[in-house]
Short mmCIF file of C-alpha atoms and ligand atoms in Angstrom, two decimals:
data_model
loop_
_atom_site.label_atom_id
_atom_site.label_comp_id
_atom_site.label_asym_id
_atom_site.label_seq_id
_atom_site.Cartn_x
_atom_site.Cartn_y
_atom_site.Cartn_z
CA MET A 1 -66.02 -45.70 25.82
CA ARG A 2 -64.71 -47.18 29.07
CA LEU A 3 -61.28 -45.33 30.03
CA PHE A 4 -58.95 -46.70 32.81
CA VAL A 5 -57.06 -44.29 33.98
CA THR A 6 -53.64 -44.75 36.52
CA GLY A 7 -52.63 -42.45 39.08
CA GLY A 8 -56.03 -40.81 38.69
CA ALA A 9 -55.61 -38.96 41.85
CA GLY A 10 -53.02 -37.27 41.45
CA PHE A 11 -52.02 -33.65 40.24
CA ILE A 12 -52.44 -34.40 36.09
CA GLY A 13 -54.88 -37.51 36.67
CA SER A 14 -57.82 -35.72 38.36
CA ASN A 15 -57.21 -32.66 36.21
CA PHE A 16 -58.12 -35.25 33.86
CA ILE A 17 -60.73 -37.22 34.98
CA LEU A 18 -62.35 -33.41 35.85
CA TYR A 19 -61.50 -32.14 32.40
CA TRP A 20 -62.76 -35.61 30.78
CA MET A 21 -66.19 -36.31 32.60
CA LYS A 22 -67.29 -32.76 32.30
CA LYS A 23 -66.77 -33.41 28.05
CA TYR A 24 -67.75 -37.04 27.63
CA PRO A 25 -70.33 -37.72 30.37
CA GLU A 26 -71.56 -41.05 28.58
CA ASP A 27 -67.55 -42.40 29.09
CA LYS A 28 -66.96 -44.49 31.65
CA ILE A 29 -63.75 -44.13 33.77
CA ILE A 30 -62.15 -46.50 36.25
CA ASN A 31 -59.33 -44.82 38.58
CA PHE A 32 -56.43 -46.93 39.34
CA ASP A 33 -54.58 -45.23 41.66
CA LYS A 34 -52.53 -46.49 44.94
CA LEU A 35 -52.82 -43.60 46.84
CA THR A 36 -49.26 -42.77 47.91
CA TYR A 37 -48.75 -39.55 49.17
CA ALA A 38 -49.41 -37.71 45.94
CA GLY A 39 -52.45 -39.51 45.97
CA ASN A 40 -55.60 -37.41 46.91
CA LEU A 41 -59.24 -38.77 46.49
CA GLU A 42 -60.08 -35.16 47.64
CA ASN A 43 -59.40 -33.96 44.11
CA LEU A 44 -62.23 -35.96 42.67
CA LYS A 45 -65.30 -35.28 45.15
CA GLU A 46 -67.12 -33.40 42.45
CA VAL A 47 -67.11 -36.44 40.76
CA GLU A 48 -67.26 -38.90 43.39
CA LYS A 49 -70.91 -40.06 43.50
CA ASN A 50 -70.62 -40.04 39.32
CA GLN A 51 -72.66 -43.76 38.37
CA ASN A 52 -69.76 -43.27 35.86
CA TYR A 53 -67.31 -42.84 38.01
CA THR A 54 -65.13 -46.00 39.88
CA PHE A 55 -61.80 -46.00 42.03
CA VAL A 56 -60.53 -48.91 42.97
CA GLN A 57 -57.07 -48.58 44.87
CA GLY A 58 -54.23 -50.98 44.06
CA ASP A 59 -50.98 -50.98 42.92
CA ILE A 60 -49.39 -50.68 39.28
CA CYS A 61 -46.97 -53.58 40.25
CA ASN A 62 -50.06 -56.21 40.71
CA GLN A 63 -50.03 -57.76 37.34
CA GLU A 64 -53.08 -60.26 39.43
CA LEU A 65 -54.99 -57.16 39.98
CA VAL A 66 -54.09 -54.97 36.85
CA ASN A 67 -55.26 -58.35 34.60
CA ALA A 68 -58.47 -57.90 36.30
CA GLN A 69 -59.66 -54.07 36.62
CA THR A 70 -58.38 -53.55 33.03
CA ASN A 71 -60.32 -55.99 31.24
CA GLY A 72 -62.86 -54.71 29.03
CA ALA A 73 -61.22 -51.16 29.01
CA ASP A 74 -61.15 -49.66 25.34
CA ILE A 75 -57.87 -47.67 26.45
CA ILE A 76 -55.47 -47.32 28.86
CA VAL A 77 -54.38 -43.74 29.78
CA HIS A 78 -51.44 -44.24 32.02
CA PHE A 79 -50.59 -41.31 34.58
CA ALA A 80 -49.51 -42.95 37.39
CA ALA A 81 -45.70 -42.86 38.55
CA GLU A 82 -43.74 -41.28 41.02
CA SER A 83 -43.33 -37.96 39.62
CA HIS A 84 -40.44 -35.70 41.59
CA VAL A 85 -36.99 -35.17 40.65
CA ASP A 86 -35.95 -34.50 44.41
CA ARG A 87 -37.83 -37.45 46.16
CA SER A 88 -36.17 -39.70 43.39
CA ILE A 89 -32.55 -37.93 44.35
CA LEU A 90 -33.12 -39.22 48.24
CA ASP A 91 -34.67 -42.61 47.40
CA ALA A 92 -34.72 -44.11 43.29
CA SER A 93 -35.80 -46.92 44.69
CA PRO A 94 -39.96 -46.53 44.25
CA PHE A 95 -39.94 -45.39 40.87
CA ILE A 96 -37.89 -47.78 39.33
CA GLN A 97 -40.84 -50.29 41.03
CA THR A 98 -43.75 -47.98 40.02
CA ASN A 99 -42.54 -46.04 36.46
CA ILE A 100 -40.36 -48.97 34.85
CA VAL A 101 -42.09 -52.48 36.56
CA GLY A 102 -45.07 -50.98 37.12
CA THR A 103 -45.43 -49.61 33.62
CA HIS A 104 -44.40 -53.26 32.57
CA VAL A 105 -47.18 -54.51 34.20
CA LEU A 106 -49.40 -52.32 32.66
CA LEU A 107 -48.47 -53.60 28.75
CA GLU A 108 -48.25 -56.98 29.67
CA ALA A 109 -52.88 -56.29 31.17
CA ALA A 110 -53.01 -54.46 27.50
CA LEU A 111 -51.71 -56.84 25.37
CA LYS A 112 -53.65 -60.38 27.77
CA ASN A 113 -56.81 -58.29 27.41
CA LYS A 114 -56.18 -56.94 23.70
CA ILE A 115 -56.83 -53.15 25.07
CA PRO A 116 -57.06 -51.52 21.42
CA ARG A 117 -55.60 -48.77 22.41
CA PHE A 118 -52.86 -47.66 25.26
CA HIS A 119 -51.74 -43.57 25.90
CA HIS A 120 -48.37 -43.24 27.86
CA VAL A 121 -47.83 -40.09 29.79
CA SER A 122 -44.13 -38.91 29.84
CA THR A 123 -42.26 -36.17 30.11
CA ASP A 124 -39.43 -34.13 28.21
CA GLU A 125 -37.37 -34.97 31.15
CA VAL A 126 -35.96 -37.87 28.76
CA PHE A 127 -34.51 -35.74 26.55
CA GLY A 128 -32.03 -34.24 29.05
CA ALA A 129 -30.92 -30.17 29.40
CA LEU A 130 -30.92 -27.36 26.53
CA SER A 131 -27.75 -24.90 26.76
CA LEU A 132 -29.23 -21.70 27.97
CA ASN A 133 -27.18 -19.50 25.06
CA SER A 134 -28.73 -21.44 22.29
CA ASP A 135 -32.90 -21.21 21.11
CA LYS A 136 -32.93 -25.04 20.23
CA LYS A 137 -36.17 -26.94 21.42
CA PHE A 138 -36.74 -30.90 22.45
CA THR A 139 -38.05 -31.73 19.14
CA ASP A 140 -39.44 -35.31 17.53
CA ASP A 141 -36.19 -35.91 16.64
CA THR A 142 -34.01 -35.28 19.69
CA PRO A 143 -31.95 -38.21 21.08
CA TYR A 144 -32.92 -39.10 25.02
CA ASP A 145 -30.40 -38.24 27.77
CA PRO A 146 -31.75 -38.37 31.31
CA HIS A 147 -29.89 -36.96 34.60
CA SER A 148 -31.91 -37.93 37.17
CA PRO A 149 -33.72 -41.29 38.17
CA TYR A 150 -36.64 -40.53 37.83
CA SER A 151 -36.15 -38.81 33.84
CA ALA A 152 -34.08 -42.80 33.68
CA SER A 153 -36.81 -44.17 35.04
CA LYS A 154 -39.93 -41.85 32.87
CA ALA A 155 -36.93 -42.70 29.61
CA SER A 156 -37.28 -46.69 30.49
CA SER A 157 -41.35 -46.84 30.38
CA ASP A 158 -41.31 -45.08 27.01
CA HIS A 159 -38.73 -47.47 25.44
CA LEU A 160 -41.03 -50.50 26.95
CA VAL A 161 -43.84 -48.98 25.28
CA ARG A 162 -42.43 -48.22 21.93
CA ALA A 163 -40.66 -51.89 21.91
CA TYR A 164 -44.49 -53.56 23.20
CA GLY A 165 -45.45 -52.20 19.82
CA ASP A 166 -42.67 -52.52 17.52
CA THR A 167 -41.81 -56.52 19.17
CA TYR A 168 -46.53 -57.38 19.84
CA GLY A 169 -47.95 -54.64 18.25
CA LEU A 170 -49.16 -52.99 21.30
CA PRO A 171 -51.43 -50.13 19.14
CA PHE A 172 -49.63 -47.18 21.67
CA THR A 173 -49.63 -43.28 21.71
CA LEU A 174 -47.05 -41.32 23.99
CA SER A 175 -46.74 -38.23 25.19
CA ASN A 176 -43.68 -36.08 26.20
CA CYS A 177 -44.59 -33.41 27.61
CA SER A 178 -43.32 -30.08 29.70
CA ASN A 179 -43.52 -29.10 32.99
CA ASN A 180 -47.47 -28.96 34.32
CA TYR A 181 -48.64 -26.28 36.49
CA GLY A 182 -52.08 -25.96 38.09
CA PRO A 183 -55.03 -27.10 40.45
CA TYR A 184 -54.25 -29.51 42.46
CA GLN A 185 -50.80 -29.66 42.54
CA PHE A 186 -48.87 -31.17 45.21
CA PRO A 187 -47.30 -28.36 47.58
CA GLU A 188 -43.69 -29.80 46.52
CA LYS A 189 -43.14 -28.66 42.84
CA LEU A 190 -41.81 -25.13 41.82
CA ILE A 191 -45.30 -23.45 41.96
CA PRO A 192 -47.09 -24.54 44.34
CA LEU A 193 -44.32 -24.59 46.89
CA ALA A 194 -43.61 -20.96 46.53
CA ILE A 195 -47.95 -19.76 46.53
CA THR A 196 -48.57 -22.00 49.10
CA ASN A 197 -45.46 -20.53 50.86
CA ILE A 198 -45.94 -17.50 50.84
CA ILE A 199 -49.23 -17.17 51.93
CA GLU A 200 -47.78 -19.36 54.94
CA GLY A 201 -45.43 -16.00 55.41
CA LYS A 202 -42.68 -18.75 54.82
CA LYS A 203 -39.20 -18.04 52.72
CA VAL A 204 -39.38 -19.15 49.29
CA PRO A 205 -36.06 -21.80 48.09
CA VAL A 206 -34.75 -20.92 44.89
CA TYR A 207 -32.25 -23.96 43.45
CA GLY A 208 -28.46 -22.32 42.51
CA ASP A 209 -28.65 -19.70 40.98
CA GLY A 210 -32.53 -19.30 40.12
CA LEU A 211 -31.54 -19.64 35.96
CA TYR A 212 -32.88 -22.48 35.21
CA VAL A 213 -35.49 -22.43 32.50
CA ARG A 214 -38.38 -24.38 32.30
CA ASP A 215 -41.18 -24.71 29.61
CA TRP A 216 -44.54 -23.84 31.61
CA LEU A 217 -47.69 -25.74 30.41
CA TYR A 218 -51.60 -24.93 32.15
CA VAL A 219 -52.33 -28.44 33.21
CA VAL A 220 -55.46 -28.05 31.19
CA ASP A 221 -53.83 -27.46 27.99
CA HIS A 222 -52.30 -30.83 28.88
CA CYS A 223 -55.85 -32.47 29.79
CA GLU A 224 -57.23 -31.26 25.86
CA ALA A 225 -53.88 -32.24 24.04
CA ILE A 226 -54.26 -35.92 25.58
CA ASP A 227 -58.01 -36.07 24.61
CA ALA A 228 -56.87 -35.03 20.81
CA ILE A 229 -53.94 -37.46 20.83
CA ILE A 230 -56.76 -39.94 22.15
CA HIS A 231 -58.91 -39.38 19.46
CA LYS A 232 -56.89 -38.21 16.44
CA GLY A 233 -53.33 -39.85 17.19
CA THR A 234 -52.19 -41.85 14.99
CA LEU A 235 -51.28 -45.32 16.52
CA GLY A 236 -47.65 -45.73 17.04
CA LYS A 237 -46.89 -42.06 17.33
CA THR A 238 -44.97 -39.93 19.55
CA TYR A 239 -46.46 -35.95 20.46
CA LEU A 240 -44.17 -33.87 22.43
CA VAL A 241 -46.83 -31.05 24.14
CA GLY A 242 -45.59 -27.90 25.90
CA GLY A 243 -46.84 -24.53 27.00
CA GLN A 244 -46.80 -20.85 25.31
CA ASP A 245 -43.83 -18.97 26.65
CA ARG A 246 -40.50 -20.56 26.62
CA THR A 247 -37.96 -18.28 28.42
CA ILE A 248 -38.96 -18.05 32.02
CA PRO A 249 -35.81 -18.94 34.62
CA ASN A 250 -37.22 -19.84 37.58
CA ILE A 251 -36.56 -16.48 39.42
CA GLU A 252 -38.71 -14.62 37.07
CA VAL A 253 -41.25 -17.11 37.39
CA ILE A 254 -40.97 -17.00 42.00
CA LYS A 255 -41.05 -12.73 40.97
CA ASN A 256 -43.85 -12.81 39.01
CA ILE A 257 -45.60 -15.14 41.35
CA ILE A 258 -44.23 -12.43 44.55
CA THR A 259 -45.96 -9.62 42.54
CA ARG A 260 -48.80 -11.06 42.39
CA MET A 261 -49.41 -11.75 45.77
CA ASP A 262 -48.51 -8.80 46.91
CA ALA A 263 -45.56 -10.50 48.31
CA ASP A 264 -41.84 -9.14 49.45
CA GLU A 265 -38.46 -10.67 47.10
CA SER A 266 -37.14 -10.64 50.75
CA VAL A 267 -39.00 -13.78 50.73
CA ILE A 268 -36.63 -15.48 47.92
CA GLU A 269 -34.08 -17.70 49.26
CA TYR A 270 -31.10 -19.33 47.43
CA VAL A 271 -30.14 -22.56 48.21
CA LYS A 272 -28.15 -25.48 47.41
CA ASP A 273 -28.81 -26.83 44.21
CA ARG A 274 -29.90 -29.79 43.20
CA PRO A 275 -27.73 -32.41 41.80
CA GLY A 276 -28.09 -33.15 37.72
CA HIS A 277 -29.78 -30.33 37.83
CA ASP A 278 -30.98 -29.80 33.52
CA ARG A 279 -30.99 -26.32 33.05
CA ARG A 280 -33.40 -25.55 30.42
CA TYR A 281 -35.94 -27.56 28.85
CA ALA A 282 -38.30 -26.09 25.52
CA ILE A 283 -40.74 -27.93 23.50
CA ASP A 284 -41.44 -27.80 20.10
CA TRP A 285 -45.10 -28.84 19.50
CA THR A 286 -45.20 -28.23 15.68
CA THR A 287 -46.63 -31.87 15.28
CA ILE A 288 -49.17 -32.31 17.58
CA HIS A 289 -49.98 -28.82 15.93
CA ASN A 290 -50.20 -29.56 12.42
CA GLU A 291 -51.55 -33.37 13.15
CA LEU A 292 -54.72 -33.15 15.53
CA GLY A 293 -54.82 -29.40 15.83
CA TRP A 294 -54.04 -28.78 19.44
CA SER A 295 -51.98 -25.72 20.62
CA PRO A 296 -51.84 -24.34 23.81
CA SER A 297 -54.68 -21.62 25.21
CA HIS A 298 -53.59 -20.83 28.22
CA SER A 299 -50.53 -17.53 28.37
CA PHE A 300 -48.37 -18.38 31.68
CA GLU A 301 -49.49 -14.93 32.68
CA GLU A 302 -53.31 -16.46 32.25
CA GLY A 303 -52.44 -19.13 33.32
CA ILE A 304 -50.74 -18.31 36.76
CA LEU A 305 -53.25 -15.93 37.94
CA ALA A 306 -55.85 -18.72 38.31
CA THR A 307 -53.36 -21.12 39.95
CA ILE A 308 -52.83 -18.30 42.54
CA ASN A 309 -56.49 -17.83 43.18
CA TRP A 310 -56.90 -21.59 43.33
CA PHE A 311 -54.60 -22.15 46.20
CA LYS A 312 -55.90 -19.19 48.10
CA ASP A 313 -59.51 -20.50 47.77
CA ASN A 314 -58.70 -24.14 48.99
CA THR A 315 -56.53 -23.23 51.84
CA THR A 316 -57.19 -26.29 53.47
CA TRP A 317 -56.94 -28.94 50.72
CA TRP A 318 -53.03 -28.22 50.86
CA LYS A 319 -52.69 -27.20 54.39
CA ASN A 320 -54.19 -30.66 55.37
CA ILE A 321 -51.46 -31.88 53.08
CA LYS A 322 -48.39 -29.60 54.79
CA SER A 323 -49.42 -30.70 57.62
CA GLY A 324 -48.73 -34.06 57.54
CA ALA A 325 -45.48 -36.69 56.79
CA TYR A 326 -45.19 -33.56 54.16
CA GLN A 327 -42.79 -31.81 56.85
CA ASP A 328 -40.96 -34.90 57.47
CA TYR A 329 -40.19 -34.48 53.65
CA TYR A 330 -39.48 -30.59 54.19
CA LYS A 331 -36.94 -30.87 56.66
CA THR A 332 -35.12 -33.49 54.78
CA GLN A 333 -34.83 -31.54 51.63
CA TYR A 334 -34.15 -28.56 52.51
CA LYS A 335 -32.69 -28.37 56.08
P1 NAD B 401 -48.71 -36.50 40.96
O1 NAD B 401 -47.29 -37.45 42.06
O2 NAD B 401 -49.42 -35.77 41.35
O3 NAD B 401 -49.58 -38.39 41.15
C1 NAD B 401 -49.34 -39.98 40.70
C2 NAD B 401 -50.52 -40.73 41.25
O4 NAD B 401 -50.03 -41.69 41.08
C3 NAD B 401 -50.85 -40.58 42.60
O5 NAD B 401 -51.63 -40.48 42.65
C4 NAD B 401 -50.28 -41.67 42.48
O6 NAD B 401 -51.15 -42.55 43.83
C5 NAD B 401 -50.02 -42.46 41.66
N1 NAD B 401 -49.59 -43.80 41.48
C6 NAD B 401 -47.99 -43.89 41.94
N2 NAD B 401 -47.21 -45.05 42.27
C7 NAD B 401 -48.79 -45.72 41.93
C8 NAD B 401 -49.14 -46.91 41.57
N3 NAD B 401 -47.78 -47.38 42.25
N4 NAD B 401 -49.79 -47.80 41.10
C9 NAD B 401 -50.64 -46.82 41.06
N5 NAD B 401 -50.44 -45.48 41.21
C10 NAD B 401 -49.34 -44.57 41.51
O7 NAD B 401 -48.01 -36.95 39.27
P2 NAD B 401 -48.31 -36.17 38.29
O8 NAD B 401 -47.85 -34.77 38.57
O9 NAD B 401 -49.77 -35.72 38.63
O10 NAD B 401 -47.92 -37.05 36.35
C11 NAD B 401 -48.76 -37.20 36.44
C12 NAD B 401 -47.81 -38.30 35.18
O11 NAD B 401 -47.58 -36.85 34.17
C13 NAD B 401 -46.31 -39.28 35.20
O12 NAD B 401 -46.29 -40.24 34.61
C14 NAD B 401 -45.46 -37.56 35.56
O13 NAD B 401 -44.31 -38.78 35.01
C15 NAD B 401 -46.34 -37.28 33.79
N6 NAD B 401 -45.63 -35.69 33.97
C16 NAD B 401 -45.34 -35.08 34.79
C17 NAD B 401 -45.89 -33.63 34.99
C18 NAD B 401 -45.67 -32.30 35.52
O14 NAD B 401 -45.40 -31.42 35.34
N7 NAD B 401 -46.44 -32.42 37.15
C19 NAD B 401 -45.03 -32.99 33.56
C20 NAD B 401 -44.36 -34.12 32.38
C21 NAD B 401 -45.15 -35.73 32.70
O1 DAU B 402 -39.94 -31.31 32.71
C1 DAU B 402 -41.40 -32.26 33.02
C2 DAU B 402 -41.71 -32.34 34.62
O2 DAU B 402 -41.55 -31.05 35.52
C3 DAU B 402 -42.32 -33.33 35.27
O3 DAU B 402 -41.81 -34.79 34.16
C4 DAU B 402 -41.71 -33.86 36.57
O4 DAU B 402 -43.30 -34.99 36.87
C5 DAU B 402 -42.29 -32.77 37.00
O5 DAU B 402 -42.28 -32.91 38.78
C6 DAU B 402 -41.18 -31.49 36.13
O6 DAU B 402 -40.35 -31.89 37.39
P1 DAU B 402 -38.76 -30.34 37.36
O7 DAU B 402 -37.61 -31.03 38.13
O8 DAU B 402 -38.93 -29.34 36.43
O9 DAU B 402 -39.98 -29.52 38.43
P2 DAU B 402 -39.80 -28.61 39.66
O10 DAU B 402 -41.27 -28.51 40.38
O11 DAU B 402 -39.47 -30.26 40.90
O12 DAU B 402 -38.74 -27.90 39.67
C7 DAU B 402 -39.12 -26.62 38.76
C8 DAU B 402 -37.97 -25.70 39.04
O13 DAU B 402 -37.44 -25.29 39.83
C9 DAU B 402 -36.48 -26.62 38.74
O14 DAU B 402 -35.49 -26.13 37.51
C10 DAU B 402 -36.12 -26.82 40.01
C11 DAU B 402 -36.62 -25.39 40.98
N1 DAU B 402 -36.77 -25.49 41.91
C12 DAU B 402 -37.84 -26.41 42.38
C13 DAU B 402 -38.18 -26.99 43.59
C14 DAU B 402 -38.66 -27.74 43.89
C15 DAU B 402 -36.35 -24.60 42.79
O15 DAU B 402 -35.44 -23.47 42.34
N2 DAU B 402 -36.95 -25.16 43.84
C16 DAU B 402 -37.60 -25.75 45.04
O16 DAU B 402 -37.89 -25.43 45.88
#
């Protein structure tokens, strides 16, 4: 199989490429990535010399280049996006451009080149927020209700993908997944930010009351879900993907990390809340389980331990990131 992967130098995309090349060594992968601040070829050192792996630096908004590069692919697996909610609040423009316009460009290329399959990677944030005092989860029938420029742009991209399916017969699958964590996650997101700040002896910023709840998904479980969808998923369908544990408030996530790292709770610093902050996410992944036999195999306890160890063992990777333009972002965001 020839895979055209967008955003393969980012967190989930690089985990996916490493996972895929180990499991399916005969397959050929083109990793098409613009290398924004979030793209990092260090993540792919293990495969860079593999003859079945090709890296192309490019912008998914460039129609001519995307048309040329997707020609001959058996599948497009679309990860590329601006992915951080806080950055979308500071400046929505790149989110509109990459997440909406870029997805449209890829859809046009998929039609033009008659690509047999298009898998769109999306987020549970398109569904908005659940309240704390209910057991409700996002299901296949939950209506869209995005609250941040990031989630609104991802919602738009989802609608475009489905519209191309309905209108032009584009053969697609789509997945909406919950908060990923694991190796190679950019240290602007809560878990890697907390781990690396603790190692550096810095405070860990907790937004608002810290009682926001996310549905944590170990990134390898996510890769396995996409694998199952690519190989067995029904064209035209959407699959919801989530983790094993469902009710961990942010403050408990932080305290869990603090305990495991032998740190002190005095590192916790409550800071100004995120505007439009979604209270709770939770995923009902019954459909993908019943239909494709997938379920998340990592508990939060296992996943967080593996993640902490990875960041402890790979300090150069994240110190290089944190020493650059990251510092300007950090000052602006946490001033
Ligand atoms: P990331 O920010 O770590 O990586 C994004 C990658 O896309 C980077 O390599 C970047 O260089 C590339 N990119 C950005 N703009 C581009 C453009 N115009 N052209 C080509 N490449 C471009 O993101 P991530 O956390 O790995 O997320 C991957 C996908 O999964 C995104 O679509 C995101 O919305 C979705 N998602 C992420 C999570 C999560 O918890 N991280 C959860 C649900 C869904
Ligand atoms: O739900 C899936 C989404 O998960 C993905 O679509 C996004 O790409 C991904 O970034 C993530 O979004 P979140 O906004 O949920 O992730 P983040 O790590 O930024 O925040 C997780 C929670 O922690 C959220 O409630 C905000 C809070 N938080 C975050 C940061 C960065 C803090 O309390 N302090 C912080 O410094």
